[in-house]
Tab-separated table of C-alpha atoms in Angstrom:
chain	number	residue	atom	x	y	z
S	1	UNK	CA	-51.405	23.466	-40.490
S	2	UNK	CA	-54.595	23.529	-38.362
S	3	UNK	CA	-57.693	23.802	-40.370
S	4	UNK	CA	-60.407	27.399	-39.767
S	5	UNK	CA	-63.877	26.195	-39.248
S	6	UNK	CA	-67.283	27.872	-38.592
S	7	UNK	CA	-70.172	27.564	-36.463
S	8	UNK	CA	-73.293	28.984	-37.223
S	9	UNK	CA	-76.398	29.475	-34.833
S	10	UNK	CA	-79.311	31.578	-34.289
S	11	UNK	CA	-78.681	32.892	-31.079
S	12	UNK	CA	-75.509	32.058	-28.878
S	13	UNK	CA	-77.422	32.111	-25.505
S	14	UNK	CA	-79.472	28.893	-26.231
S	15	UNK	CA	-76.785	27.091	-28.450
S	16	UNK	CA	-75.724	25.243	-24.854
S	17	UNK	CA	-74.345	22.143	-27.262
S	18	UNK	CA	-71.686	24.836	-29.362
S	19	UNK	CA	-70.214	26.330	-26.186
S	20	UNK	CA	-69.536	22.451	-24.897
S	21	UNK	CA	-67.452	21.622	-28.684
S	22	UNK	CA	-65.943	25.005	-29.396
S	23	UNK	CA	-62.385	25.041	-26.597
S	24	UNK	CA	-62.372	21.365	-27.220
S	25	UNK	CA	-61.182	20.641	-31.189
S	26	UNK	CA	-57.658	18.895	-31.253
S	27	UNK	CA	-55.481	21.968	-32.487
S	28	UNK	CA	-53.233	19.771	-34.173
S	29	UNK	CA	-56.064	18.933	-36.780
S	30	UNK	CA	-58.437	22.372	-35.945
S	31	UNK	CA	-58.218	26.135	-34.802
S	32	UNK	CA	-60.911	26.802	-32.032
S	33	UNK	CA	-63.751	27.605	-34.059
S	34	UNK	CA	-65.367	30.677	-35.321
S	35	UNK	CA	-68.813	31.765	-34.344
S	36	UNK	CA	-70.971	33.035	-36.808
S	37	UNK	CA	-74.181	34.177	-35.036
S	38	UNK	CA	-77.581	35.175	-36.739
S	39	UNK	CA	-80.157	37.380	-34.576
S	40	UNK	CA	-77.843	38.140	-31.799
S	41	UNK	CA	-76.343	41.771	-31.481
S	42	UNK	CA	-74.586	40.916	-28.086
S	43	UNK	CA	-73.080	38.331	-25.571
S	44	UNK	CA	-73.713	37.674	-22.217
S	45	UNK	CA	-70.809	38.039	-19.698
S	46	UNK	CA	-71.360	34.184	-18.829
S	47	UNK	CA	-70.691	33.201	-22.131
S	48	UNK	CA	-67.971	35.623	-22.906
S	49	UNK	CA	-65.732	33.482	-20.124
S	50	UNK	CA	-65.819	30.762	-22.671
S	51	UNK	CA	-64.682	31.382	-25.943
S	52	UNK	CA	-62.817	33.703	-27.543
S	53	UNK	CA	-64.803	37.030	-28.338
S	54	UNK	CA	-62.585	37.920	-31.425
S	55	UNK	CA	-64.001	34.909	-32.959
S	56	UNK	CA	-67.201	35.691	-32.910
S	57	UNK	CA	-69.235	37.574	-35.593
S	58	UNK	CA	-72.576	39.314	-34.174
S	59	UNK	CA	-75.103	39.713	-37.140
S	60	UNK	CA	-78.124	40.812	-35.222
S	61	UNK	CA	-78.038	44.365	-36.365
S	62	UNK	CA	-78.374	43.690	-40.027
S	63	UNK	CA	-80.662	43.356	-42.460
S	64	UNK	CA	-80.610	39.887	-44.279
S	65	UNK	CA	-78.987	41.207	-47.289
S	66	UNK	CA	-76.156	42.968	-45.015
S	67	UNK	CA	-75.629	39.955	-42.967
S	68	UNK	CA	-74.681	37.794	-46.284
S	69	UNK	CA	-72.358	40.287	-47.321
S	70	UNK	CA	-70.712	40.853	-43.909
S	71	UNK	CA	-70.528	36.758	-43.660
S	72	UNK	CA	-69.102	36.464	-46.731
S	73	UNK	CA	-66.335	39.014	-45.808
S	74	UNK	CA	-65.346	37.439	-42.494
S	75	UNK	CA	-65.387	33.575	-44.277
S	76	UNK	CA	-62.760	35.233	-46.908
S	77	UNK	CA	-60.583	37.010	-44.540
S	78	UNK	CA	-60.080	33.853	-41.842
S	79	UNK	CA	-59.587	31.734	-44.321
S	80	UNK	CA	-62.649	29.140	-43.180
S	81	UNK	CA	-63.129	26.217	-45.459
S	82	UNK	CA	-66.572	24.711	-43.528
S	83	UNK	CA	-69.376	25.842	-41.708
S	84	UNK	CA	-71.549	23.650	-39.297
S	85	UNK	CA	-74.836	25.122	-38.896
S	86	UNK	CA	-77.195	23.863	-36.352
S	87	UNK	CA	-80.923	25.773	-36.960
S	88	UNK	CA	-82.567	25.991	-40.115
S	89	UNK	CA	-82.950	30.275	-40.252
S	90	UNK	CA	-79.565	30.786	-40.295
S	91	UNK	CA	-78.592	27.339	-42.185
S	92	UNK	CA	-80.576	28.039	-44.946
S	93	UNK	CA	-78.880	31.220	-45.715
S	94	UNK	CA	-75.217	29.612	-45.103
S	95	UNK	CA	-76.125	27.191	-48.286
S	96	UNK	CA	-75.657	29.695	-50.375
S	97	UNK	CA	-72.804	31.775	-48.301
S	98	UNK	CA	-71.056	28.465	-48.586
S	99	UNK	CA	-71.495	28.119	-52.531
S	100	UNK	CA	-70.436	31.390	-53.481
S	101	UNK	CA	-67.537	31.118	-51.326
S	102	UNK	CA	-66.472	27.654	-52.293
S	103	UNK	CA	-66.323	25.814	-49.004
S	104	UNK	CA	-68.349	22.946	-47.233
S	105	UNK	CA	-71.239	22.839	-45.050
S	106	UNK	CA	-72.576	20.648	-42.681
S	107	UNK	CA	-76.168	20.811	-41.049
S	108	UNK	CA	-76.598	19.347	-37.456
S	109	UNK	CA	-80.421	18.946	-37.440
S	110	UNK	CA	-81.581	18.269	-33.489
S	111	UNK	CA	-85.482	18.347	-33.894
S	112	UNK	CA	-88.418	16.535	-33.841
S	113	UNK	CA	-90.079	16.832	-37.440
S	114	UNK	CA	-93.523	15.513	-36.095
S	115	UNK	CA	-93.784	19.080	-34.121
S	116	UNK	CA	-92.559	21.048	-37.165
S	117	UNK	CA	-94.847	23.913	-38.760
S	118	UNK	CA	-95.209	24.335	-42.567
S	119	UNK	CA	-92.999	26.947	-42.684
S	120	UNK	CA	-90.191	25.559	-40.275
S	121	UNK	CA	-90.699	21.960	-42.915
S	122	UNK	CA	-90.176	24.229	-45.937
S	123	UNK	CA	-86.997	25.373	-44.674
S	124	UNK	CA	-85.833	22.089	-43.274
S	125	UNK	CA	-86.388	20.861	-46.820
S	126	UNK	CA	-84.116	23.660	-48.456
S	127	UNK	CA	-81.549	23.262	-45.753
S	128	UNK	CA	-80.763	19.364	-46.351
S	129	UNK	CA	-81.090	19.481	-50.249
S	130	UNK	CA	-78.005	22.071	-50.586
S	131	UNK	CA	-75.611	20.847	-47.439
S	132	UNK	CA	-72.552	18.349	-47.919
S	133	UNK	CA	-73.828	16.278	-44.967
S	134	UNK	CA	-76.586	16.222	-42.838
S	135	UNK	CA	-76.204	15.085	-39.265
S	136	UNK	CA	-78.958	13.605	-37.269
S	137	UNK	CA	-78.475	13.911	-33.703
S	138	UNK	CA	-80.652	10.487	-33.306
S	139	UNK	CA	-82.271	8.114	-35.485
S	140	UNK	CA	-85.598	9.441	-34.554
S	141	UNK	CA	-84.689	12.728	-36.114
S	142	UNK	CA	-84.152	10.916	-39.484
S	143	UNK	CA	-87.187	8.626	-39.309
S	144	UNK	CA	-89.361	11.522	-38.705
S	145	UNK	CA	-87.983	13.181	-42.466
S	146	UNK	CA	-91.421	12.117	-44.886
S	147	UNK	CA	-91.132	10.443	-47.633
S	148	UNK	CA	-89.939	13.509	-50.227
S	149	UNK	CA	-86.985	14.547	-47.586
S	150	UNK	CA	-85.584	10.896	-47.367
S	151	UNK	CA	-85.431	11.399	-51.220
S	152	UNK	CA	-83.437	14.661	-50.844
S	153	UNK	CA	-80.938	13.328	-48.556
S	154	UNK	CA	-79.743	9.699	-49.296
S	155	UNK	CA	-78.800	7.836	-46.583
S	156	UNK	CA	-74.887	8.221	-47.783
S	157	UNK	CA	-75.271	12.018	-47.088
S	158	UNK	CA	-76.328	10.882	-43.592
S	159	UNK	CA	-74.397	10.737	-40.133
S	160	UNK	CA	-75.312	10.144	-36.979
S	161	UNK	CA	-73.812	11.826	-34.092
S	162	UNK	CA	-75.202	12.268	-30.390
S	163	UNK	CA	-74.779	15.408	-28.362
S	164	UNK	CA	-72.055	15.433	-25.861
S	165	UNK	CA	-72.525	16.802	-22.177
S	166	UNK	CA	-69.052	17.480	-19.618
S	167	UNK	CA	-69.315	15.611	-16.566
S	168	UNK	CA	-66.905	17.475	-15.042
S	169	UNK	CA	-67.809	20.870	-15.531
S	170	UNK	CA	-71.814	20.179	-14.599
S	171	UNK	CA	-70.789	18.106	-11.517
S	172	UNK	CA	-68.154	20.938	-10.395
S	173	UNK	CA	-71.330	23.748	-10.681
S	174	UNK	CA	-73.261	25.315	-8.127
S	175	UNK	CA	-76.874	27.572	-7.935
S	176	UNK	CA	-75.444	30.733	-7.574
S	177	UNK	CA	-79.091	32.117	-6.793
S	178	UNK	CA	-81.485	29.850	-7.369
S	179	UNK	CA	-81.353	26.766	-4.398
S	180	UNK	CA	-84.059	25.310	-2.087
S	181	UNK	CA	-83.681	28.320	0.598
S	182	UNK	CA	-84.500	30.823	-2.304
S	183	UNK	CA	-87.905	29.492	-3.187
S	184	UNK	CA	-88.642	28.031	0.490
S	185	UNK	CA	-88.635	24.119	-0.694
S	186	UNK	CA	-87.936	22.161	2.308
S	187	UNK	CA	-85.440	19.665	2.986
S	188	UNK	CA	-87.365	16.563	2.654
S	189	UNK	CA	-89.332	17.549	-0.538
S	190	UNK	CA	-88.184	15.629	-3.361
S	191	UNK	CA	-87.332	18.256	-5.839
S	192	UNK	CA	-88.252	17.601	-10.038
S	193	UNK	CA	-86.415	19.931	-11.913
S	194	UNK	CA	-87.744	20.686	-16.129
S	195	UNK	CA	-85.736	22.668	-18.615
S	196	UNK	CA	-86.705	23.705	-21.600
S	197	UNK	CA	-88.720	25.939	-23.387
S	198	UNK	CA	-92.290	26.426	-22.869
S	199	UNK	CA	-94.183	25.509	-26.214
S	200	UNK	CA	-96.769	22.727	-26.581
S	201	UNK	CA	-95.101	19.898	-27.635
S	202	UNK	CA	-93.345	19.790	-24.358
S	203	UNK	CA	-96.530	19.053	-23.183
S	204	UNK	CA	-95.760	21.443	-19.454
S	205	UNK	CA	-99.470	20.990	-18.681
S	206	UNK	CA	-99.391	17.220	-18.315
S	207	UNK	CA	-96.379	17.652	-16.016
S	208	UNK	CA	-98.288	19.962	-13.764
S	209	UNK	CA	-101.234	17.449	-13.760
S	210	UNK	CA	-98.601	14.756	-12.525
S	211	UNK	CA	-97.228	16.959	-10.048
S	212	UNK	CA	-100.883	17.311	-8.845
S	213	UNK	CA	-101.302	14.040	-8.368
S	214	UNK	CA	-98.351	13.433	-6.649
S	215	UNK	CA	-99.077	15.811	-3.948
S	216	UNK	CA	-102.654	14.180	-3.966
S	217	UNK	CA	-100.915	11.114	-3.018
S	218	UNK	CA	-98.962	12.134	-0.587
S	219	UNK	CA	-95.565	12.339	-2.423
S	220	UNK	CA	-93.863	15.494	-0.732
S	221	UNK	CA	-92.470	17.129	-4.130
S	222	UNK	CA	-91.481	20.801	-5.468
S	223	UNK	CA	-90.768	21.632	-9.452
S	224	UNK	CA	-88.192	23.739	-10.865
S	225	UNK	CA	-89.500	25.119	-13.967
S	226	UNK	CA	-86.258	26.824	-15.934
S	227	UNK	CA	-86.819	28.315	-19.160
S	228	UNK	CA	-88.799	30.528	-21.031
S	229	UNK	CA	-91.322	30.278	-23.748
S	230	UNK	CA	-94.699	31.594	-25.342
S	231	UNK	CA	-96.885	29.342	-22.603
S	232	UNK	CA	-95.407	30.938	-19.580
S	233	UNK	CA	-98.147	32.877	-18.181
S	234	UNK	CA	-100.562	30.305	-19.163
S	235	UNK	CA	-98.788	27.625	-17.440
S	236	UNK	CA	-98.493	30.186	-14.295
S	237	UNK	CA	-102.322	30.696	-14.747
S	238	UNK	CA	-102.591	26.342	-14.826
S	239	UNK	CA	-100.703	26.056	-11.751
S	240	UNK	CA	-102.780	27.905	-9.691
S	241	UNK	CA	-105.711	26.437	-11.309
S	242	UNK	CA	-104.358	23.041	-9.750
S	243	UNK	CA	-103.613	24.883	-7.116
S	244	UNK	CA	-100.059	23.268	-6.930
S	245	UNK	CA	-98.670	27.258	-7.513
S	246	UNK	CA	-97.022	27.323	-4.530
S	247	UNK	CA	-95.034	23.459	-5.098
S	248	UNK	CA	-93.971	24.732	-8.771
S	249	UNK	CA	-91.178	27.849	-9.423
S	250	UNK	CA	-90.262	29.577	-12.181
S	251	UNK	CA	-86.829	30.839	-12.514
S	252	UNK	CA	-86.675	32.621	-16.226
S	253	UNK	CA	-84.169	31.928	-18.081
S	254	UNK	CA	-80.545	31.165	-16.575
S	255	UNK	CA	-76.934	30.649	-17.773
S	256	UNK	CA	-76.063	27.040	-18.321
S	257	UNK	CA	-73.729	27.024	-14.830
S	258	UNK	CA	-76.690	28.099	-13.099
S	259	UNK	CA	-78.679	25.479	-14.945
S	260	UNK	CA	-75.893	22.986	-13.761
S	261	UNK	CA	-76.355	23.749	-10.416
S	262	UNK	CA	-79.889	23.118	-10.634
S	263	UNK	CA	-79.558	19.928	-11.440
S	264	UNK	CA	-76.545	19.458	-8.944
S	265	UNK	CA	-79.100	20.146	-6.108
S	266	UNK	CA	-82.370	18.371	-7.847
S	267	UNK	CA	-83.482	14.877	-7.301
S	268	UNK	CA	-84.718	13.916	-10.833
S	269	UNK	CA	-85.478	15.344	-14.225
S	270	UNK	CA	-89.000	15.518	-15.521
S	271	UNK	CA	-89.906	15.401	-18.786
S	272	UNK	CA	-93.258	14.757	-20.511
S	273	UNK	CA	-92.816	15.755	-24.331
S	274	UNK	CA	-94.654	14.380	-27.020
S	275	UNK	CA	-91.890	14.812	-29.461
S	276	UNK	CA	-88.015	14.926	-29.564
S	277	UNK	CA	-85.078	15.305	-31.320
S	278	UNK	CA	-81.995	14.358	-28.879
S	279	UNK	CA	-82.646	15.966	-25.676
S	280	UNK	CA	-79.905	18.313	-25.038
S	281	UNK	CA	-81.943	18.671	-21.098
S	282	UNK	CA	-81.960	14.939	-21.204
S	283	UNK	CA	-78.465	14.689	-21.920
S	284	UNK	CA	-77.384	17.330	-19.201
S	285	UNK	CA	-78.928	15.387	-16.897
S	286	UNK	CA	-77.166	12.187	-17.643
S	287	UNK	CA	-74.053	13.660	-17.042
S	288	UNK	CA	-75.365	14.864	-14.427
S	289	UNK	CA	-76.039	11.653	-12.729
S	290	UNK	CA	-79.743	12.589	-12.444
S	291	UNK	CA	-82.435	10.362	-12.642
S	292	UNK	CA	-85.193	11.156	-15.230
S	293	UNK	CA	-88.981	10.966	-15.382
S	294	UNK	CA	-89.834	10.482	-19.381
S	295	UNK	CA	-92.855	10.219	-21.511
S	296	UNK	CA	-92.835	6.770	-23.630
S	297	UNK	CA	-91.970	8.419	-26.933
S	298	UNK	CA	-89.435	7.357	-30.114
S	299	UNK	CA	-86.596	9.828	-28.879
S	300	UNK	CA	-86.367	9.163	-25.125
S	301	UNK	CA	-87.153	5.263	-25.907
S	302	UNK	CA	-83.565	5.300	-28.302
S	303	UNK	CA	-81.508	7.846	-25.978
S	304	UNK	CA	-82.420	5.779	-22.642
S	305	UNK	CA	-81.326	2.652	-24.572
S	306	UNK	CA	-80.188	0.767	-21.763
S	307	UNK	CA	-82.714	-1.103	-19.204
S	308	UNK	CA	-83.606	0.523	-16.084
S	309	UNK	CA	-81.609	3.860	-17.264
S	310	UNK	CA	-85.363	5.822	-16.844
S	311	UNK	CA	-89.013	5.701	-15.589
S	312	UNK	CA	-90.872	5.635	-18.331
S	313	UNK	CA	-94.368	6.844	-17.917
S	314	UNK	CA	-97.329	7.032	-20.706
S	315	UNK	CA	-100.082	9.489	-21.103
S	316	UNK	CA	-101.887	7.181	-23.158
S	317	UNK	CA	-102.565	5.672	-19.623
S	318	UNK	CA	-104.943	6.810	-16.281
S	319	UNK	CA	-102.954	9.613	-14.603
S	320	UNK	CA	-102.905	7.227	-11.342
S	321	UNK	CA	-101.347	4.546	-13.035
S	322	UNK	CA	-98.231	6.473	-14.068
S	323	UNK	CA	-98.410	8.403	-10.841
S	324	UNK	CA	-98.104	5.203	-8.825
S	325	UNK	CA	-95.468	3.923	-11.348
S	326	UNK	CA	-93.215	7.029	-10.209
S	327	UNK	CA	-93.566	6.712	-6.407
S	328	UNK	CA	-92.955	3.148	-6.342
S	329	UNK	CA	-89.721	2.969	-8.943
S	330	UNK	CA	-88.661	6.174	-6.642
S	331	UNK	CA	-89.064	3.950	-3.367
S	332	UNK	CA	-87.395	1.018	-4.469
S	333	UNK	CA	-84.029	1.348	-3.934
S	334	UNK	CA	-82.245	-1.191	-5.697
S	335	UNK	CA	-84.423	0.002	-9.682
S	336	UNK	CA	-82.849	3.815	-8.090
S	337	UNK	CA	-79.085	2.360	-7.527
S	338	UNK	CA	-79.952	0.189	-11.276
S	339	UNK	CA	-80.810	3.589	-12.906
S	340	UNK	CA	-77.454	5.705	-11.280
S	341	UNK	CA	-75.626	2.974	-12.562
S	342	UNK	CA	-77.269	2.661	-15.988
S	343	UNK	CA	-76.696	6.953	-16.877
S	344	UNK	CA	-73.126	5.748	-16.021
S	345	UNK	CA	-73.231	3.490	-18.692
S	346	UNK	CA	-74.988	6.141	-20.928
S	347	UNK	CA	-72.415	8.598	-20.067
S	348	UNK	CA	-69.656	6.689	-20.873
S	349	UNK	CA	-70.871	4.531	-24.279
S	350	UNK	CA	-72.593	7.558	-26.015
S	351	UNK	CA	-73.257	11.073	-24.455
S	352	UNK	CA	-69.682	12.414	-23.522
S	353	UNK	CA	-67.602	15.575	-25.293
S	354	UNK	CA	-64.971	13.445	-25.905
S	355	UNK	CA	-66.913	11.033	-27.924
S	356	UNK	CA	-68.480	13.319	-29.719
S	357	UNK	CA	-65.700	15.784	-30.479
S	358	UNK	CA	-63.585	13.028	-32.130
S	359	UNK	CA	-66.930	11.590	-33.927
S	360	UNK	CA	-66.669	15.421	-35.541
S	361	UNK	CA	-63.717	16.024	-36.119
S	362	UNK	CA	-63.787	12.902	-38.639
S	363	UNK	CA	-66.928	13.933	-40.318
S	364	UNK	CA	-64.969	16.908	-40.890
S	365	UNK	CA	-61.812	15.266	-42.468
S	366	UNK	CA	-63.954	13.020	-44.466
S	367	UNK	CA	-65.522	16.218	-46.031
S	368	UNK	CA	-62.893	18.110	-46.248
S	369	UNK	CA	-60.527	15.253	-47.893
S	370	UNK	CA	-58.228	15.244	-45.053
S	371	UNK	CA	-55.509	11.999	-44.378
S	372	UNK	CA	-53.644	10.979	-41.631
């Protein structure tokens, strides 16, 4: 009899990598999953097409205290025996849901320690001390864990599993809205496109300075900016001081079709973080097919593992020098063709739902003690 499992986020909306597992478990082994979800009190219609609203449990109008209860309740009455938690706020109060109702818990942990707060380390240290299994979405994500949180979780307590993206359903979506005739960007402009949130280690600020220079070169560009984030109006504010405010657009943020068919009708993806987990934007735009602009760091370096799959620019280096490196790798044709033909190789070796559903789905019978 197909096992009752558990998913538990912070907020639906920007758990894109949940809505690409939950219709896809092998129902022979696994129901479609339940949807336990922390600070949310409602669902958008775009998400609603996707999964199964009876599933879900909204916790967003309750106090902590309420919301263990009312978890604890719904765990008992479906009859779920593990719950897969991917942020630490609502993880670290599933440890103990989990031990007083007797069932296992995994914790899929998709950031880049390096950028972490005090706070945010605190509770990454209470998540992985009282979880079954911790999986690391890359092995950056483990070898930025210090010294004290490699002791908590020894390395047999460790998997490692990479995010999955659907070719299909990203290649099959279009802008509904958002396009080149909505924000004016002519034909020939090569058009970036950057999703994510806007928050310092992303670094937006260096991308708008190598956007500048672009234009200052002569490389006809535009930039889709989609997200949202705390640095929004001062990145606005930036753009115009580089007066490139009319070259960069902000769309807010969008449902993931819409974000599909952004980077249906974009040229490349731009990214110039300083820190990583595994790039769920990266990994989009793999699928995708879309070239990507990336900063040299640990995370891009191990998800672009094949040669040519990337240009790889450092901001450790002149501005020029990286500019320069972009427009000529983007005028040679054959390193373009190399790189299409390298994110097929990605695609196919690491990054798709398939891959990563079955890579799950025996984590799962190993913890749960389940044979063939």
């Amino acid at each position: 009899m197909p096992i009752n499992t558990a998913h538990v986020v912070n907020k639906l909306t920007k758990t894109s990598s949940v809505l690409d597992q939950v219709n896809r478990y092998d129902s022979n082994r696994y129901n479609t999953p339940f949807i336990i979800v922390w600070l949310d009190n409602k669902i958008d219609e775009d998400i609603l097409r996707n999964i199964d609203e009876s599933k879900v449990l909204l916790l967003g109008n309750y106090n902590s205290l309420k919301k263990l209860f009312v978890s604890i309740k719904f765990i008992k009455k479906n009859n779920i025996l593990l719950l897969h938690c991917h942020h630490t706020k609502s993880g670290f109060w599933s440890r103990f849901i989990s031990k007083i109702c007797g069932i296992k818990n995994i914790y899929e942990d998709g950031g880049g320690h390096p950028s972490y707060t005090f706070k945010s380390r605190v509770l990454l240290n209470l998540n992985i001390i009282l979880v079954d299994r911790v999986v690391c979405v890359s092995e950056f994500v483990y070898d930025s864990y210090n010294l004290i949180e490699k002791l908590l979780v020894p390395s047999k307590k460790v998997c490692f599993i990479n995010y999955g993206a659907d070719r299909t359903k990203i290649e099959s979506s279009k802008p509904k809205t958002f396009n080149r005739s909505y924000f004016n960007i002519d034909k020939d402009s090569f058009l970036f496109v950057h999703t994510g949130r806007f928050v310092k280690v992303k670094d937006q600020k260096y991308l708008f300075e190598i956007i500048q220079n672009l234009i200052l070169n002569n490389f006809k560009c535009d930039l889709l900016m989609v997200g949202e984030g705390p640095l929004k109006e001062e990145l606005i504010e930036y753009a115009s001081k580089l007066k490139i405010k009319e070259f960069v657009h902000f769309t807010g943020l969008l449902a993931r079709d819409e974000v599909y068919g952004l980077l249906n009708c974009s040229d490349a993806l731009i990214m110039t973080s300083k820190s990583e987990g595994l790039s769920v934007s990266l990994v989009e735009a793999i699928a995708a097919r879309l070239p990507a602009v990336l900063t040299n760091i640990p995370s891009f370096r191990e998800t672009m593992k094949i040669k040519d799959s990337a240009i790889i620019i450092d901001s450790k280096l002149d501005i020029n020098t990286n500019v320069n490196s972009i427009i000529d790798s983007l005028k040679n044709e054959k390193f373009y063709n190399d790189m299409i033909n390298a994110i097929d190789e990605l695609y196919e070796k690491y990054y798709n739902v398939p891959h990563m559903m079955n890579d799950y789905q025996n984590l799962y019978d190993n913890i749960l003690k389940i044979e063939d």
